[in-house]
């Protein structure tokens, strides 16, 4: 709404340059480094051969510290890649070009990374609600296409939140085939159009938590809302969605968790929970 309709772009303080020389790689920099490593490994390259390139690109701290960072990241990426490689071995199916007419809109897109076992979505990071939602949209479109010879299952892979030697190499979710694809896509488009007219009280992480706890676990909505508010209003020492300046601006002077929040969160994620299972 702010970017596309109102041309309002808010400054991100995290993008400011550090005044000190970094001696570790964290946050977005670490994620981008490991994404590069994963892409190289899945394309057949060897990670040990990429160290000099990573140094030249300025992706690592100088000296032995940079080599230690690289070794640590490579170890985890290698384990994750070994899980993915059997899935993609043999090559994928041709991408699907999607053209749909729904809710007065022309929906155009391209669905890639489709294999015999299913469509594969992955990210070398902890799976968040936005990852689930993005994979779900592609999954619904894939099921709506119903192309002979193509699977109707989607696999979403990420890394577990825990650390340690006993932590699994990856975390995998599977979206099962569905029948109400047009109905689901139409509802998503209606919310999209409404969200271009006014701020909708929908926030992926908070909405996912509300839908999962009230729908899947059957917890009282009042209890879940109290938990979400506490997390939402967390101070700067701990991250919360409300640190996003776009949410702060759009919800200023309003209750971000009103009845509409509950309705949208429950209805949007209900079919996701119905068709999602953890491997």
Short mmCIF file of C-alpha atoms in Angstrom, two decimals:
data_model
loop_
_atom_site.label_atom_id
_atom_site.label_comp_id
_atom_site.label_asym_id
_atom_site.label_seq_id
_atom_site.Cartn_x
_atom_site.Cartn_y
_atom_site.Cartn_z
CA UNK A 1 0.00 0.00 0.00
CA UNK A 2 2.67 2.52 1.02
CA UNK A 3 5.16 1.68 -1.74
CA UNK A 4 2.92 0.79 -4.66
CA UNK A 5 -0.06 3.08 -4.16
CA UNK A 6 1.21 6.03 -2.13
CA UNK A 7 4.89 6.06 -3.22
CA UNK A 8 6.00 6.26 0.41
CA UNK A 9 9.37 4.66 1.12
CA UNK A 10 10.56 4.47 4.71
CA UNK A 11 14.24 4.48 5.63
CA UNK A 12 15.71 1.26 7.00
CA UNK A 13 18.20 2.08 9.77
CA UNK A 14 19.74 -1.39 9.48
CA UNK A 15 21.09 -0.49 6.04
CA UNK A 16 23.42 2.19 7.41
CA UNK A 17 27.15 1.53 7.10
CA UNK A 18 29.07 0.37 10.13
CA UNK A 19 31.75 2.75 11.36
CA UNK A 20 33.94 -0.11 12.61
CA UNK A 21 35.58 -2.92 10.69
CA UNK A 22 33.42 -6.07 11.08
CA UNK A 23 34.92 -9.13 12.79
CA UNK A 24 31.90 -11.36 12.29
CA UNK A 25 29.13 -11.86 9.77
CA UNK A 26 25.58 -11.57 11.07
CA UNK A 27 22.03 -10.96 9.96
CA UNK A 28 21.45 -10.18 6.30
CA UNK A 29 25.16 -10.38 5.41
CA UNK A 30 25.39 -13.91 6.81
CA UNK A 31 22.20 -14.94 5.04
CA UNK A 32 23.42 -13.61 1.67
CA UNK A 33 26.78 -15.35 2.07
CA UNK A 34 25.14 -18.68 2.84
CA UNK A 35 22.66 -18.27 0.00
CA UNK A 36 25.61 -17.84 -2.38
CA UNK A 37 27.26 -20.94 -0.97
CA UNK A 38 24.09 -22.99 -1.27
CA UNK A 39 23.49 -21.90 -4.86
CA UNK A 40 27.05 -22.83 -5.78
CA UNK A 41 26.83 -26.23 -4.08
CA UNK A 42 23.53 -27.13 -5.73
CA UNK A 43 24.93 -26.18 -9.13
CA UNK A 44 27.70 -28.73 -8.69
CA UNK A 45 30.49 -26.54 -7.34
CA UNK A 46 32.67 -27.29 -4.34
CA UNK A 47 32.56 -24.90 -1.39
CA UNK A 48 36.24 -25.16 -0.52
CA UNK A 49 37.06 -23.64 -3.92
CA UNK A 50 34.90 -20.56 -3.31
CA UNK A 51 36.78 -19.16 -0.31
CA UNK A 52 39.11 -16.93 -2.31
CA UNK A 53 36.16 -15.58 -4.33
CA UNK A 54 34.21 -14.79 -1.15
CA UNK A 55 37.22 -12.90 0.19
CA UNK A 56 37.64 -10.94 -3.05
CA UNK A 57 33.96 -9.97 -3.01
CA UNK A 58 34.28 -8.58 0.51
CA UNK A 59 31.83 -11.09 1.96
CA UNK A 60 34.13 -12.06 4.84
CA UNK A 61 36.15 -10.33 7.57
CA UNK A 62 39.88 -10.19 6.92
CA UNK A 63 42.39 -12.86 7.86
CA UNK A 64 41.87 -15.94 9.98
CA UNK A 65 38.56 -14.64 11.32
CA UNK A 66 37.08 -14.67 7.82
CA UNK A 67 38.31 -18.19 7.20
CA UNK A 68 36.70 -19.39 10.44
CA UNK A 69 33.40 -17.73 9.50
CA UNK A 70 33.55 -19.34 6.07
CA UNK A 71 34.32 -22.78 7.49
CA UNK A 72 31.41 -22.56 9.95
CA UNK A 73 28.91 -21.45 7.29
CA UNK A 74 30.15 -24.00 4.75
CA UNK A 75 29.65 -26.86 7.18
CA UNK A 76 25.96 -26.11 7.68
CA UNK A 77 25.32 -25.32 4.02
CA UNK A 78 26.94 -28.61 2.99
CA UNK A 79 24.65 -30.62 5.27
CA UNK A 80 21.57 -28.80 3.97
CA UNK A 81 22.63 -29.24 0.34
CA UNK A 82 23.09 -32.98 0.81
CA UNK A 83 19.43 -33.17 1.80
CA UNK A 84 18.29 -31.23 -1.26
CA UNK A 85 20.48 -32.86 -3.91
CA UNK A 86 18.60 -36.21 -4.04
CA UNK A 87 15.36 -34.27 -4.56
CA UNK A 88 16.66 -32.35 -7.58
CA UNK A 89 18.83 -35.11 -9.08
CA UNK A 90 17.65 -35.97 -12.58
CA UNK A 91 16.56 -32.45 -13.44
CA UNK A 92 13.23 -30.74 -13.11
CA UNK A 93 10.12 -30.49 -15.23
CA UNK A 94 9.57 -27.58 -17.59
CA UNK A 95 8.35 -24.40 -15.86
CA UNK A 96 4.62 -23.75 -16.04
CA UNK A 97 3.33 -20.48 -17.49
CA UNK A 98 0.18 -19.45 -15.62
CA UNK A 99 -2.55 -17.21 -16.99
CA UNK A 100 -5.78 -16.89 -15.02
CA UNK A 101 -8.73 -14.49 -15.09
CA UNK A 102 -10.05 -14.06 -11.56
CA UNK A 103 -11.81 -11.24 -9.71
CA UNK A 104 -11.54 -8.99 -12.76
CA UNK A 105 -7.76 -9.38 -12.86
CA UNK A 106 -5.36 -11.11 -15.22
CA UNK A 107 -3.10 -13.25 -13.07
CA UNK A 108 0.18 -13.96 -14.85
CA UNK A 109 3.09 -15.97 -13.52
CA UNK A 110 5.70 -18.64 -13.97
CA UNK A 111 6.04 -21.67 -11.69
CA UNK A 112 9.57 -23.09 -11.55
CA UNK A 113 11.49 -25.67 -9.52
CA UNK A 114 9.01 -28.46 -10.21
CA UNK A 115 10.31 -32.01 -9.90
CA UNK A 116 8.77 -35.46 -10.12
CA UNK A 117 8.25 -35.58 -6.35
CA UNK A 118 6.72 -32.10 -6.20
CA UNK A 119 7.41 -28.39 -6.43
CA UNK A 120 10.40 -27.48 -4.26
CA UNK A 121 10.73 -24.26 -2.31
CA UNK A 122 13.66 -23.82 0.04
CA UNK A 123 15.61 -21.20 1.95
CA UNK A 124 18.70 -21.59 4.09
CA UNK A 125 17.01 -19.96 7.06
CA UNK A 126 14.38 -20.75 9.64
CA UNK A 127 10.98 -21.17 7.97
CA UNK A 128 8.84 -18.11 8.70
CA UNK A 129 5.17 -17.40 8.10
CA UNK A 130 5.98 -15.36 5.00
CA UNK A 131 7.82 -18.40 3.55
CA UNK A 132 4.80 -20.59 4.20
CA UNK A 133 2.46 -18.02 2.67
CA UNK A 134 4.62 -17.53 -0.44
CA UNK A 135 4.91 -21.30 -0.99
CA UNK A 136 1.16 -21.66 -0.42
CA UNK A 137 0.29 -19.16 -3.17
CA UNK A 138 2.46 -21.04 -5.67
CA UNK A 139 1.02 -24.33 -4.46
CA UNK A 140 -2.56 -23.16 -5.02
CA UNK A 141 -1.66 -21.94 -8.51
CA UNK A 142 0.05 -25.27 -9.29
CA UNK A 143 -3.04 -27.18 -8.22
CA UNK A 144 -5.30 -24.87 -10.20
CA UNK A 145 -3.26 -25.51 -13.36
CA UNK A 146 -3.76 -29.31 -13.08
CA UNK A 147 -1.32 -30.11 -15.88
CA UNK A 148 -1.08 -33.84 -16.71
CA UNK A 149 2.25 -35.32 -15.66
CA UNK A 150 2.90 -32.58 -13.09
CA UNK A 151 2.71 -33.19 -9.32
CA UNK A 152 0.26 -31.40 -7.06
CA UNK A 153 2.47 -31.51 -3.97
CA UNK A 154 4.79 -28.75 -2.73
CA UNK A 155 7.77 -29.24 -0.43
CA UNK A 156 9.11 -26.33 1.64
CA UNK A 157 12.51 -26.79 3.30
CA UNK A 158 14.45 -24.65 5.75
CA UNK A 159 16.76 -25.03 8.72
CA UNK A 160 15.63 -25.66 12.31
CA UNK A 161 15.79 -22.86 14.85
CA UNK A 162 17.92 -24.84 17.33
CA UNK A 163 21.69 -25.14 17.42
CA UNK A 164 23.99 -27.98 18.37
CA UNK A 165 25.21 -31.30 17.12
CA UNK A 166 21.85 -32.98 17.73
CA UNK A 167 19.91 -30.39 15.68
CA UNK A 168 18.48 -31.86 12.42
CA UNK A 169 20.01 -30.75 9.14
CA UNK A 170 16.74 -29.37 7.85
CA UNK A 171 13.06 -28.76 8.54
CA UNK A 172 10.57 -29.88 5.90
CA UNK A 173 6.90 -29.03 5.31
CA UNK A 174 4.68 -30.58 2.69
CA UNK A 175 1.56 -29.08 1.11
CA UNK A 176 -0.93 -31.74 0.03
CA UNK A 177 -3.14 -31.60 -3.12
CA UNK A 178 -6.23 -29.41 -2.82
CA UNK A 179 -9.53 -29.11 -4.68
CA UNK A 180 -10.74 -25.55 -3.94
CA UNK A 181 -7.92 -23.75 -5.76
CA UNK A 182 -10.08 -21.20 -7.59
CA UNK A 183 -12.03 -20.29 -4.46
CA UNK A 184 -8.81 -19.83 -2.47
CA UNK A 185 -7.10 -17.77 -5.17
CA UNK A 186 -10.16 -15.56 -5.55
CA UNK A 187 -10.24 -14.82 -1.83
CA UNK A 188 -6.52 -14.02 -1.78
CA UNK A 189 -6.98 -11.61 -4.68
CA UNK A 190 -9.90 -9.89 -2.93
CA UNK A 191 -7.72 -9.27 0.12
CA UNK A 192 -4.89 -8.09 -2.14
CA UNK A 193 -7.16 -5.55 -3.84
CA UNK A 194 -8.54 -4.36 -0.52
CA UNK A 195 -4.99 -4.04 0.81
CA UNK A 196 -4.22 -1.61 -2.01
CA UNK A 197 -7.06 0.64 -0.84
CA UNK A 198 -6.48 0.75 2.91
CA UNK A 199 -4.22 -0.81 5.57
CA UNK A 200 -5.39 -4.34 6.30
CA UNK A 201 -4.70 -5.69 9.81
CA UNK A 202 -2.68 -8.64 8.52
CA UNK A 203 0.90 -9.33 9.59
CA UNK A 204 2.32 -12.71 8.47
CA UNK A 205 3.99 -13.81 11.71
CA UNK A 206 1.30 -12.58 14.12
CA UNK A 207 -1.52 -13.79 11.85
CA UNK A 208 0.10 -17.22 11.49
CA UNK A 209 0.51 -17.52 15.26
CA UNK A 210 -3.13 -16.59 15.83
CA UNK A 211 -4.47 -19.02 13.20
CA UNK A 212 -2.22 -21.89 14.27
CA UNK A 213 -2.91 -21.61 17.99
CA UNK A 214 -6.65 -21.00 17.75
CA UNK A 215 -7.34 -23.35 14.84
CA UNK A 216 -4.82 -26.16 15.10
CA UNK A 217 -4.32 -26.19 18.88
CA UNK A 218 -7.75 -24.93 19.89
CA UNK A 219 -6.50 -22.28 22.32
CA UNK A 220 -8.97 -19.50 23.29
CA UNK A 221 -8.62 -16.49 21.02
CA UNK A 222 -8.46 -14.07 23.97
CA UNK A 223 -5.48 -15.93 25.41
CA UNK A 224 -3.69 -16.02 22.04
CA UNK A 225 -4.29 -12.31 21.46
CA UNK A 226 -2.72 -11.47 24.83
CA UNK A 227 0.37 -13.47 23.86
CA UNK A 228 0.57 -11.78 20.46
CA UNK A 229 0.21 -8.29 21.95
CA UNK A 230 3.01 -9.01 24.42
CA UNK A 231 5.30 -10.17 21.62
CA UNK A 232 4.24 -7.32 19.32
CA UNK A 233 5.04 -4.67 21.89
CA UNK A 234 8.44 -6.12 22.81
CA UNK A 235 11.18 -3.53 23.29
CA UNK A 236 14.11 -3.02 20.95
CA UNK A 237 16.18 -5.68 22.71
CA UNK A 238 14.05 -8.36 21.07
CA UNK A 239 12.76 -8.29 17.49
CA UNK A 240 9.06 -8.09 16.76
CA UNK A 241 7.04 -7.40 13.63
CA UNK A 242 5.99 -4.04 14.99
CA UNK A 243 9.56 -2.80 14.53
CA UNK A 244 8.66 -2.59 10.84
CA UNK A 245 8.06 1.11 10.27
CA UNK A 246 5.39 0.37 7.65
CA UNK A 247 3.22 -1.34 10.26
CA UNK A 248 3.87 1.42 12.78
CA UNK A 249 2.74 4.09 10.33
CA UNK A 250 -0.33 2.27 9.01
CA UNK A 251 -1.57 1.14 12.42
CA UNK A 252 -0.80 4.38 14.27
CA UNK A 253 -3.70 5.23 16.58
CA UNK A 254 -5.48 1.95 15.80
CA UNK A 255 -5.84 -1.42 17.48
CA UNK A 256 -3.68 -3.73 15.30
CA UNK A 257 -5.49 -6.81 16.64
CA UNK A 258 -9.16 -5.99 16.17
CA UNK A 259 -11.90 -8.36 15.05
CA UNK A 260 -10.90 -7.96 11.41
CA UNK A 261 -7.40 -9.17 12.24
CA UNK A 262 -8.88 -12.30 13.78
CA UNK A 263 -11.19 -12.92 10.81
CA UNK A 264 -8.58 -12.43 8.09
CA UNK A 265 -5.91 -14.44 9.94
CA UNK A 266 -8.24 -17.37 10.57
CA UNK A 267 -9.76 -17.48 7.08
CA UNK A 268 -6.50 -17.00 5.20
CA UNK A 269 -4.51 -19.63 7.07
CA UNK A 270 -7.32 -22.17 7.65
CA UNK A 271 -6.84 -23.92 4.27
CA UNK A 272 -3.06 -23.75 4.75
CA UNK A 273 -3.28 -25.61 8.05
CA UNK A 274 -5.69 -28.09 6.47
CA UNK A 275 -3.24 -29.04 3.71
CA UNK A 276 0.10 -28.58 5.48
CA UNK A 277 1.99 -31.30 7.30
CA UNK A 278 5.47 -31.49 8.73
CA UNK A 279 7.63 -34.35 7.49
#
